[in-house]
Amino acid sequence: MMGMTTSQNRQPKGITTGGQFAPDTHAESTLLLDTTRDVVISPGESESFQELADGDVIESLNVNRSDDGAGYWISPAKTVNLKVLITDADPRLHGDTLDSWFEKNGAVIEDFLATRYEADITAEEGWDEVGIECSAQLPDGPLTEAQIVDAAWNRTKVVQLHNESDHGSFGSENLGRLLVERVEGSTVLDDPYTARAAGLRVKPDELTAMVNDHSGISDVAAVAIAKDLGSLRNARGVIAYPAIGRLASRGYLDSAAADLELQKAATENWQSFTPDRQLARRIDAMRSWMRNGGIS
């Protein structure tokens, strides 16, 4: 039929139709589109294209035009039940134990999802109904429905999200297992809100006293150290230790990344013309805190 097209098949090469584990194909669009139909959106406005969402991989589809009219943001979204995925990945996590796990590790989970899928995360409705909105940008100019659907399927990570949240369809990673591993690889404050609020108010002389107390540092002191290290910049003006600074800004550390940064900070300090002994003590204290899980 003239003027009609279907979006590109998303079946990965080397995997038979239906995926390595899934019984049928999920990640492909079957929408029939009018390639000649123009879409008009004024600068600063957005429009929902629910009729272009397939209801499975993409549950909703929004298009926003930038305020200056420089381009469009194509944003497909879907809802994911993380509770089911986590319990399937680790049966020990269920009921109240699972709720406590989410409460403590919420920032880790949200940041992982936002980074992996280049998405905005909404968890206000609960962890069994997490909204994940992926996005891709198109340049300004004439826009058609076919371009919107193509961008949603082929330029965002919504298909990857769908496959990974569908128990490994197409032989992809399993989102539940990825989240459990990500949390296990993190050092998280026991009470992030209280510790961060107190740690960000610690004065330099108070922090020195905390570090010099050889019984070990508290979560509050760890946040204060992270704030100081996270604010340092290298010669190019780039934040030198972002992984450590995340403890102050988000309440957790990527343990492996933070450990590497602490090693780097220690080396750079001792190789400097005038090594800072107090900084060295703070680095050692932070390393001990990470190994021991902190003293609350």
PDB file of C-alpha atoms in Angstrom, residues 16-294:
ATOM      1  CA  THR A  16      16.093 -17.219  16.236  1.00  0.00           C
ATOM      2  CA  THR A  17      12.631 -15.695  16.184  1.00  0.00           C
ATOM      3  CA  GLY A  18      11.139 -15.859  19.666  1.00  0.00           C
ATOM      4  CA  GLY A  19      14.440 -15.265  21.413  1.00  0.00           C
ATOM      5  CA  GLN A  20      16.777 -17.610  23.164  1.00  0.00           C
ATOM      6  CA  PHE A  21      14.326 -18.143  26.017  1.00  0.00           C
ATOM      7  CA  ALA A  22      11.049 -16.465  25.052  1.00  0.00           C
ATOM      8  CA  PRO A  23       8.361 -18.399  23.166  1.00  0.00           C
ATOM      9  CA  ASP A  24       7.451 -15.503  20.907  1.00  0.00           C
ATOM     10  CA  THR A  25       8.855 -12.263  19.568  1.00  0.00           C
ATOM     11  CA  HIS A  26       8.252  -9.215  21.742  1.00  0.00           C
ATOM     12  CA  ALA A  27      10.539  -6.443  20.609  1.00  0.00           C
ATOM     13  CA  GLU A  28       9.217  -5.365  17.265  1.00  0.00           C
ATOM     14  CA  SER A  29       6.581  -2.870  16.193  1.00  0.00           C
ATOM     15  CA  THR A  30       3.612  -4.028  14.152  1.00  0.00           C
ATOM     16  CA  LEU A  31       2.035  -0.590  13.793  1.00  0.00           C
ATOM     17  CA  LEU A  32       0.953   0.424  10.302  1.00  0.00           C
ATOM     18  CA  LEU A  33       1.768   4.083   9.773  1.00  0.00           C
ATOM     19  CA  ASP A  34       1.001   6.847   7.340  1.00  0.00           C
ATOM     20  CA  THR A  35       4.460   8.170   6.455  1.00  0.00           C
ATOM     21  CA  THR A  36       2.998  11.320   4.913  1.00  0.00           C
ATOM     22  CA  ARG A  37       1.097  12.513   7.996  1.00  0.00           C
ATOM     23  CA  ASP A  38       2.856  15.542   9.475  1.00  0.00           C
ATOM     24  CA  VAL A  39       2.944  16.240  13.198  1.00  0.00           C
ATOM     25  CA  VAL A  40       2.826  19.874  14.316  1.00  0.00           C
ATOM     26  CA  ILE A  41       3.925  20.759  17.871  1.00  0.00           C
ATOM     27  CA  SER A  42       4.667  24.319  18.966  1.00  0.00           C
ATOM     28  CA  PRO A  43       7.909  25.143  20.834  1.00  0.00           C
ATOM     29  CA  GLY A  44       7.622  24.378  24.541  1.00  0.00           C
ATOM     30  CA  GLU A  45       4.621  22.107  24.088  1.00  0.00           C
ATOM     31  CA  SER A  46       4.187  18.342  24.249  1.00  0.00           C
ATOM     32  CA  GLU A  47       1.691  15.878  22.855  1.00  0.00           C
ATOM     33  CA  SER A  48       0.720  12.320  23.685  1.00  0.00           C
ATOM     34  CA  PHE A  49       0.579   9.766  20.873  1.00  0.00           C
ATOM     35  CA  GLN A  50      -1.108   6.895  22.657  1.00  0.00           C
ATOM     36  CA  GLU A  51      -2.342   5.533  19.341  1.00  0.00           C
ATOM     37  CA  LEU A  52       1.291   4.951  18.314  1.00  0.00           C
ATOM     38  CA  ALA A  53       2.111   2.872  21.406  1.00  0.00           C
ATOM     39  CA  ASP A  54       1.792  -0.887  20.960  1.00  0.00           C
ATOM     40  CA  GLY A  55       0.668  -1.361  24.584  1.00  0.00           C
ATOM     41  CA  ASP A  56       3.315  -3.987  25.355  1.00  0.00           C
ATOM     42  CA  VAL A  57       6.853  -2.804  24.687  1.00  0.00           C
ATOM     43  CA  ILE A  58       5.688   0.820  24.662  1.00  0.00           C
ATOM     44  CA  GLU A  59       2.730   1.623  26.907  1.00  0.00           C
ATOM     45  CA  SER A  60       2.703   5.368  26.278  1.00  0.00           C
ATOM     46  CA  LEU A  61       4.484   7.682  23.861  1.00  0.00           C
ATOM     47  CA  ASN A  62       5.000  11.417  24.313  1.00  0.00           C
ATOM     48  CA  VAL A  63       6.715  14.002  22.141  1.00  0.00           C
ATOM     49  CA  ASN A  64       8.025  17.277  23.530  1.00  0.00           C
ATOM     50  CA  ARG A  65       9.397  20.143  21.464  1.00  0.00           C
ATOM     51  CA  SER A  66      12.103  22.224  23.128  1.00  0.00           C
ATOM     52  CA  ASP A  67      11.289  25.759  24.232  1.00  0.00           C
ATOM     53  CA  ASP A  68      13.538  27.253  21.563  1.00  0.00           C
ATOM     54  CA  GLY A  69      12.183  24.971  18.850  1.00  0.00           C
ATOM     55  CA  ALA A  70      15.610  23.395  18.346  1.00  0.00           C
ATOM     56  CA  GLY A  71      14.388  19.812  18.396  1.00  0.00           C
ATOM     57  CA  TYR A  72      12.046  17.144  19.705  1.00  0.00           C
ATOM     58  CA  TRP A  73      12.265  14.685  22.582  1.00  0.00           C
ATOM     59  CA  ILE A  74      10.666  11.337  21.757  1.00  0.00           C
ATOM     60  CA  SER A  75       9.755   9.578  25.009  1.00  0.00           C
ATOM     61  CA  PRO A  76       8.309   6.053  25.052  1.00  0.00           C
ATOM     62  CA  ALA A  77       7.472   4.684  28.497  1.00  0.00           C
ATOM     63  CA  LYS A  78       6.445   1.478  30.196  1.00  0.00           C
ATOM     64  CA  THR A  79       5.648   0.269  33.709  1.00  0.00           C
ATOM     65  CA  VAL A  80       7.765  -2.450  35.321  1.00  0.00           C
ATOM     66  CA  ASN A  81       6.993  -4.563  38.393  1.00  0.00           C
ATOM     67  CA  LEU A  82      10.389  -4.597  40.091  1.00  0.00           C
ATOM     68  CA  LYS A  83       9.122  -6.528  43.105  1.00  0.00           C
ATOM     69  CA  VAL A  84       8.441  -9.607  41.004  1.00  0.00           C
ATOM     70  CA  LEU A  85      11.754  -9.293  39.171  1.00  0.00           C
ATOM     71  CA  ILE A  86      13.770  -8.995  42.385  1.00  0.00           C
ATOM     72  CA  THR A  87      12.062 -11.918  44.123  1.00  0.00           C
ATOM     73  CA  ASP A  88      12.562 -14.068  41.019  1.00  0.00           C
ATOM     74  CA  ALA A  89      16.258 -13.140  41.024  1.00  0.00           C
ATOM     75  CA  ASP A  90      16.697 -13.707  44.774  1.00  0.00           C
ATOM     76  CA  PRO A  91      13.881 -15.691  46.477  1.00  0.00           C
ATOM     77  CA  ARG A  92      15.174 -14.571  49.884  1.00  0.00           C
ATOM     78  CA  LEU A  93      13.847 -11.100  49.092  1.00  0.00           C
ATOM     79  CA  HIS A  94      10.087 -11.136  49.602  1.00  0.00           C
ATOM     80  CA  GLY A  95       7.433  -9.616  51.855  1.00  0.00           C
ATOM     81  CA  ASP A  96       8.710  -7.248  54.546  1.00  0.00           C
ATOM     82  CA  THR A  97      12.317  -8.157  53.745  1.00  0.00           C
ATOM     83  CA  LEU A  98      11.811  -7.026  50.162  1.00  0.00           C
ATOM     84  CA  ASP A  99      10.127  -3.789  51.259  1.00  0.00           C
ATOM     85  CA  SER A 100      13.061  -2.984  53.558  1.00  0.00           C
ATOM     86  CA  TRP A 101      15.501  -3.804  50.761  1.00  0.00           C
ATOM     87  CA  PHE A 102      13.801  -1.333  48.427  1.00  0.00           C
ATOM     88  CA  GLU A 103      13.564   1.329  51.132  1.00  0.00           C
ATOM     89  CA  LYS A 104      17.288   1.175  51.832  1.00  0.00           C
ATOM     90  CA  ASN A 105      18.492   0.807  48.243  1.00  0.00           C
ATOM     91  CA  GLY A 106      16.013   3.012  46.384  1.00  0.00           C
ATOM     92  CA  ALA A 107      18.624   5.545  45.242  1.00  0.00           C
ATOM     93  CA  VAL A 108      20.902   2.792  43.911  1.00  0.00           C
ATOM     94  CA  ILE A 109      18.034   1.261  41.950  1.00  0.00           C
ATOM     95  CA  GLU A 110      16.740   4.533  40.514  1.00  0.00           C
ATOM     96  CA  ASP A 111      20.201   5.675  39.419  1.00  0.00           C
ATOM     97  CA  PHE A 112      20.951   2.314  37.812  1.00  0.00           C
ATOM     98  CA  LEU A 113      17.708   2.379  35.822  1.00  0.00           C
ATOM     99  CA  ALA A 114      18.151   6.016  34.795  1.00  0.00           C
ATOM    100  CA  THR A 115      21.695   5.417  33.570  1.00  0.00           C
ATOM    101  CA  ARG A 116      21.199   2.050  31.879  1.00  0.00           C
ATOM    102  CA  TYR A 117      18.062   3.034  29.976  1.00  0.00           C
ATOM    103  CA  GLU A 118      18.681   6.793  29.635  1.00  0.00           C
ATOM    104  CA  ALA A 119      15.363   7.337  31.318  1.00  0.00           C
ATOM    105  CA  ASP A 120      13.356   9.266  33.881  1.00  0.00           C
ATOM    106  CA  ILE A 121      12.181   7.063  36.746  1.00  0.00           C
ATOM    107  CA  THR A 122       8.930   7.419  38.687  1.00  0.00           C
ATOM    108  CA  ALA A 123       8.431   5.155  41.709  1.00  0.00           C
ATOM    109  CA  GLU A 124       5.769   7.089  43.617  1.00  0.00           C
ATOM    110  CA  GLU A 125       3.178   4.380  42.937  1.00  0.00           C
ATOM    111  CA  GLY A 126       5.378   1.710  44.517  1.00  0.00           C
ATOM    112  CA  TRP A 127       8.110  -0.640  43.379  1.00  0.00           C
ATOM    113  CA  ASP A 128       5.551  -2.931  41.782  1.00  0.00           C
ATOM    114  CA  GLU A 129       4.549  -0.127  39.416  1.00  0.00           C
ATOM    115  CA  VAL A 130       7.694   1.763  38.421  1.00  0.00           C
ATOM    116  CA  GLY A 131       7.325   4.132  35.489  1.00  0.00           C
ATOM    117  CA  ILE A 132      10.356   4.229  33.185  1.00  0.00           C
ATOM    118  CA  GLU A 133      10.355   6.833  30.404  1.00  0.00           C
ATOM    119  CA  CYS A 134      13.194   6.528  27.908  1.00  0.00           C
ATOM    120  CA  SER A 135      14.077   9.400  25.584  1.00  0.00           C
ATOM    121  CA  ALA A 136      15.820  10.240  22.335  1.00  0.00           C
ATOM    122  CA  GLN A 137      16.242  13.586  20.628  1.00  0.00           C
ATOM    123  CA  LEU A 138      15.400  14.424  17.032  1.00  0.00           C
ATOM    124  CA  PRO A 139      16.558  17.616  15.294  1.00  0.00           C
ATOM    125  CA  ASP A 140      14.048  20.301  14.465  1.00  0.00           C
ATOM    126  CA  GLY A 141      12.279  20.153  11.134  1.00  0.00           C
ATOM    127  CA  PRO A 142       9.300  18.417   9.558  1.00  0.00           C
ATOM    128  CA  LEU A 143       8.092  15.548  11.740  1.00  0.00           C
ATOM    129  CA  THR A 144       5.909  12.579  10.835  1.00  0.00           C
ATOM    130  CA  GLU A 145       4.320   9.795  12.845  1.00  0.00           C
ATOM    131  CA  ALA A 146       6.661   7.313  11.193  1.00  0.00           C
ATOM    132  CA  GLN A 147       9.686   9.274  12.439  1.00  0.00           C
ATOM    133  CA  ILE A 148       8.261   9.305  15.956  1.00  0.00           C
ATOM    134  CA  VAL A 149       7.750   5.547  16.017  1.00  0.00           C
ATOM    135  CA  ASP A 150      11.136   4.864  14.429  1.00  0.00           C
ATOM    136  CA  ALA A 151      12.868   7.039  17.033  1.00  0.00           C
ATOM    137  CA  ALA A 152      10.946   5.425  19.888  1.00  0.00           C
ATOM    138  CA  TRP A 153      11.844   1.889  18.827  1.00  0.00           C
ATOM    139  CA  ASN A 154      15.296   2.351  17.346  1.00  0.00           C
ATOM    140  CA  ARG A 155      16.865   5.355  19.088  1.00  0.00           C
ATOM    141  CA  THR A 156      15.753   4.914  22.701  1.00  0.00           C
ATOM    142  CA  LYS A 157      16.483   2.006  25.043  1.00  0.00           C
ATOM    143  CA  VAL A 158      12.866   1.019  25.603  1.00  0.00           C
ATOM    144  CA  VAL A 159      13.323  -2.224  23.641  1.00  0.00           C
ATOM    145  CA  GLN A 160      16.348  -3.129  25.767  1.00  0.00           C
ATOM    146  CA  LEU A 161      14.291  -2.344  28.872  1.00  0.00           C
ATOM    147  CA  HIS A 162      11.448  -4.550  27.689  1.00  0.00           C
ATOM    148  CA  ASN A 163      13.716  -7.466  26.849  1.00  0.00           C
ATOM    149  CA  GLU A 164      15.652  -7.287  30.114  1.00  0.00           C
ATOM    150  CA  SER A 165      12.505  -6.985  32.218  1.00  0.00           C
ATOM    151  CA  ASP A 166      10.956  -9.944  30.375  1.00  0.00           C
ATOM    152  CA  HIS A 167      13.205 -12.612  31.913  1.00  0.00           C
ATOM    153  CA  GLY A 168      15.878 -12.594  29.277  1.00  0.00           C
ATOM    154  CA  SER A 169      13.924 -12.546  26.038  1.00  0.00           C
ATOM    155  CA  PHE A 170      16.264 -12.655  23.029  1.00  0.00           C
ATOM    156  CA  GLY A 171      18.956 -13.990  25.373  1.00  0.00           C
ATOM    157  CA  SER A 172      19.389 -10.551  26.958  1.00  0.00           C
ATOM    158  CA  GLU A 173      20.375  -9.748  30.531  1.00  0.00           C
ATOM    159  CA  ASN A 174      17.824 -10.163  33.322  1.00  0.00           C
ATOM    160  CA  LEU A 175      16.937  -6.868  34.988  1.00  0.00           C
ATOM    161  CA  GLY A 176      16.139  -8.410  38.367  1.00  0.00           C
ATOM    162  CA  ARG A 177      19.535 -10.082  38.570  1.00  0.00           C
ATOM    163  CA  LEU A 178      21.282  -6.915  37.378  1.00  0.00           C
ATOM    164  CA  LEU A 179      19.642  -4.881  40.147  1.00  0.00           C
ATOM    165  CA  VAL A 180      20.510  -7.411  42.854  1.00  0.00           C
ATOM    166  CA  GLU A 181      24.133  -7.441  41.683  1.00  0.00           C
ATOM    167  CA  ARG A 182      24.225  -3.649  41.549  1.00  0.00           C
ATOM    168  CA  VAL A 183      22.992  -3.358  45.131  1.00  0.00           C
ATOM    169  CA  GLU A 184      25.434  -6.029  46.304  1.00  0.00           C
ATOM    170  CA  GLY A 185      28.235  -3.990  44.737  1.00  0.00           C
ATOM    171  CA  SER A 186      27.242  -0.837  46.613  1.00  0.00           C
ATOM    172  CA  THR A 187      27.925   0.555  50.070  1.00  0.00           C
ATOM    173  CA  VAL A 188      24.710   2.176  51.302  1.00  0.00           C
ATOM    174  CA  LEU A 189      24.031   4.338  54.337  1.00  0.00           C
ATOM    175  CA  ASP A 190      21.759   2.653  56.873  1.00  0.00           C
ATOM    176  CA  ASP A 191      19.688   5.833  57.221  1.00  0.00           C
ATOM    177  CA  PRO A 192      20.527   7.928  54.138  1.00  0.00           C
ATOM    178  CA  TYR A 193      18.334  10.939  54.919  1.00  0.00           C
ATOM    179  CA  THR A 194      19.484  11.402  58.517  1.00  0.00           C
ATOM    180  CA  ALA A 195      23.164  10.648  57.855  1.00  0.00           C
ATOM    181  CA  ARG A 196      23.350  12.902  54.809  1.00  0.00           C
ATOM    182  CA  ALA A 197      21.602  15.781  56.538  1.00  0.00           C
ATOM    183  CA  ALA A 198      23.984  15.587  59.500  1.00  0.00           C
ATOM    184  CA  GLY A 199      27.101  14.850  57.453  1.00  0.00           C
ATOM    185  CA  LEU A 200      26.663  17.848  55.190  1.00  0.00           C
ATOM    186  CA  ARG A 201      26.654  20.115  58.275  1.00  0.00           C
ATOM    187  CA  VAL A 202      29.853  18.764  59.847  1.00  0.00           C
ATOM    188  CA  LYS A 203      32.521  21.447  60.309  1.00  0.00           C
ATOM    189  CA  PRO A 204      36.202  20.808  59.449  1.00  0.00           C
ATOM    190  CA  ASP A 205      37.383  20.706  63.075  1.00  0.00           C
ATOM    191  CA  GLU A 206      34.542  18.341  63.975  1.00  0.00           C
ATOM    192  CA  LEU A 207      35.489  16.032  61.118  1.00  0.00           C
ATOM    193  CA  THR A 208      39.123  16.041  62.230  1.00  0.00           C
ATOM    194  CA  ALA A 209      38.056  14.921  65.700  1.00  0.00           C
ATOM    195  CA  MET A 210      35.860  12.176  64.237  1.00  0.00           C
ATOM    196  CA  VAL A 211      38.668  10.851  62.048  1.00  0.00           C
ATOM    197  CA  ASN A 212      41.214  10.952  64.870  1.00  0.00           C
ATOM    198  CA  ASP A 213      38.920   8.800  67.003  1.00  0.00           C
ATOM    199  CA  HIS A 214      40.490   5.420  66.326  1.00  0.00           C
ATOM    200  CA  SER A 215      37.276   3.533  67.103  1.00  0.00           C
ATOM    201  CA  GLY A 216      36.172   4.131  63.512  1.00  0.00           C
ATOM    202  CA  ILE A 217      34.023   6.688  61.752  1.00  0.00           C
ATOM    203  CA  SER A 218      30.244   6.862  61.618  1.00  0.00           C
ATOM    204  CA  ASP A 219      28.016   7.188  58.570  1.00  0.00           C
ATOM    205  CA  VAL A 220      27.832  10.917  59.327  1.00  0.00           C
ATOM    206  CA  ALA A 221      31.622  11.271  59.188  1.00  0.00           C
ATOM    207  CA  ALA A 222      31.750   9.204  55.991  1.00  0.00           C
ATOM    208  CA  VAL A 223      29.306  11.625  54.357  1.00  0.00           C
ATOM    209  CA  ALA A 224      31.409  14.589  55.494  1.00  0.00           C
ATOM    210  CA  ILE A 225      34.563  13.040  54.008  1.00  0.00           C
ATOM    211  CA  ALA A 226      32.716  12.216  50.792  1.00  0.00           C
ATOM    212  CA  LYS A 227      31.501  15.804  50.552  1.00  0.00           C
ATOM    213  CA  ASP A 228      35.060  17.131  50.829  1.00  0.00           C
ATOM    214  CA  LEU A 229      36.615  14.639  48.414  1.00  0.00           C
ATOM    215  CA  GLY A 230      33.700  14.935  46.014  1.00  0.00           C
ATOM    216  CA  SER A 231      34.196  18.683  45.728  1.00  0.00           C
ATOM    217  CA  LEU A 232      37.849  18.455  44.639  1.00  0.00           C
ATOM    218  CA  ARG A 233      38.609  19.147  40.985  1.00  0.00           C
ATOM    219  CA  ASN A 234      41.543  18.189  38.814  1.00  0.00           C
ATOM    220  CA  ALA A 235      43.686  20.533  36.727  1.00  0.00           C
ATOM    221  CA  ARG A 236      41.064  20.532  33.963  1.00  0.00           C
ATOM    222  CA  GLY A 237      38.340  21.623  36.358  1.00  0.00           C
ATOM    223  CA  VAL A 238      36.600  18.230  36.315  1.00  0.00           C
ATOM    224  CA  ILE A 239      35.364  16.693  39.572  1.00  0.00           C
ATOM    225  CA  ALA A 240      38.182  14.373  40.590  1.00  0.00           C
ATOM    226  CA  TYR A 241      36.299  11.803  42.684  1.00  0.00           C
ATOM    227  CA  PRO A 242      32.649  11.591  41.539  1.00  0.00           C
ATOM    228  CA  ALA A 243      32.069   8.038  42.799  1.00  0.00           C
ATOM    229  CA  ILE A 244      33.029   9.061  46.343  1.00  0.00           C
ATOM    230  CA  GLY A 245      30.986  12.247  46.145  1.00  0.00           C
ATOM    231  CA  ARG A 246      27.882  10.190  45.401  1.00  0.00           C
ATOM    232  CA  LEU A 247      27.737   9.162  49.065  1.00  0.00           C
ATOM    233  CA  ALA A 248      27.097  12.793  49.989  1.00  0.00           C
ATOM    234  CA  SER A 249      24.711  13.488  47.118  1.00  0.00           C
ATOM    235  CA  ARG A 250      22.805  10.186  46.907  1.00  0.00           C
ATOM    236  CA  GLY A 251      23.583   8.192  50.049  1.00  0.00           C
ATOM    237  CA  TYR A 252      25.547   5.314  48.505  1.00  0.00           C
ATOM    238  CA  LEU A 253      28.804   4.352  46.832  1.00  0.00           C
ATOM    239  CA  ASP A 254      29.650   2.074  43.954  1.00  0.00           C
ATOM    240  CA  SER A 255      32.116   0.129  46.085  1.00  0.00           C
ATOM    241  CA  ALA A 256      34.557  -0.835  43.325  1.00  0.00           C
ATOM    242  CA  ALA A 257      34.596   2.619  41.723  1.00  0.00           C
ATOM    243  CA  ALA A 258      34.952   4.377  45.084  1.00  0.00           C
ATOM    244  CA  ASP A 259      37.799   2.087  46.128  1.00  0.00           C
ATOM    245  CA  LEU A 260      39.686   2.928  42.933  1.00  0.00           C
ATOM    246  CA  GLU A 261      39.159   6.634  43.552  1.00  0.00           C
ATOM    247  CA  LEU A 262      40.386   6.332  47.142  1.00  0.00           C
ATOM    248  CA  GLN A 263      43.529   4.589  45.907  1.00  0.00           C
ATOM    249  CA  LYS A 264      44.010   7.356  43.363  1.00  0.00           C
ATOM    250  CA  ALA A 265      43.470  10.060  45.983  1.00  0.00           C
ATOM    251  CA  ALA A 266      45.969   8.427  48.346  1.00  0.00           C
ATOM    252  CA  THR A 267      48.593   8.101  45.613  1.00  0.00           C
ATOM    253  CA  GLU A 268      48.169  11.668  44.386  1.00  0.00           C
ATOM    254  CA  ASN A 269      48.348  12.991  47.939  1.00  0.00           C
ATOM    255  CA  TRP A 270      51.597  11.217  48.822  1.00  0.00           C
ATOM    256  CA  GLN A 271      53.174  12.116  45.486  1.00  0.00           C
ATOM    257  CA  SER A 272      52.396  15.794  45.969  1.00  0.00           C
ATOM    258  CA  PHE A 273      55.088  18.265  47.032  1.00  0.00           C
ATOM    259  CA  THR A 274      53.538  18.619  50.499  1.00  0.00           C
ATOM    260  CA  PRO A 275      51.419  15.566  51.382  1.00  0.00           C
ATOM    261  CA  ASP A 276      48.376  16.336  53.522  1.00  0.00           C
ATOM    262  CA  ARG A 277      48.479  13.982  56.510  1.00  0.00           C
ATOM    263  CA  GLN A 278      44.954  14.841  57.562  1.00  0.00           C
ATOM    264  CA  LEU A 279      43.691  13.984  54.076  1.00  0.00           C
ATOM    265  CA  ALA A 280      45.570  10.695  54.274  1.00  0.00           C
ATOM    266  CA  ARG A 281      43.822   9.889  57.567  1.00  0.00           C
ATOM    267  CA  ARG A 282      40.443  10.674  56.042  1.00  0.00           C
ATOM    268  CA  ILE A 283      41.121   8.412  53.073  1.00  0.00           C
ATOM    269  CA  ASP A 284      42.182   5.568  55.378  1.00  0.00           C
ATOM    270  CA  ALA A 285      39.120   6.132  57.562  1.00  0.00           C
ATOM    271  CA  MET A 286      36.831   5.995  54.533  1.00  0.00           C
ATOM    272  CA  ARG A 287      38.443   2.768  53.354  1.00  0.00           C
ATOM    273  CA  SER A 288      37.887   1.192  56.776  1.00  0.00           C
ATOM    274  CA  TRP A 289      34.302   2.409  56.827  1.00  0.00           C
ATOM    275  CA  MET A 290      33.636   0.788  53.457  1.00  0.00           C
ATOM    276  CA  ARG A 291      35.169  -2.511  54.562  1.00  0.00           C
ATOM    277  CA  ASN A 292      33.225  -2.578  57.823  1.00  0.00           C
ATOM    278  CA  GLY A 293      29.942  -1.167  56.574  1.00  0.00           C
ATOM    279  CA  GLY A 294      30.204   1.893  58.829  1.00  0.00           C
TER     280      GLY A 294
END
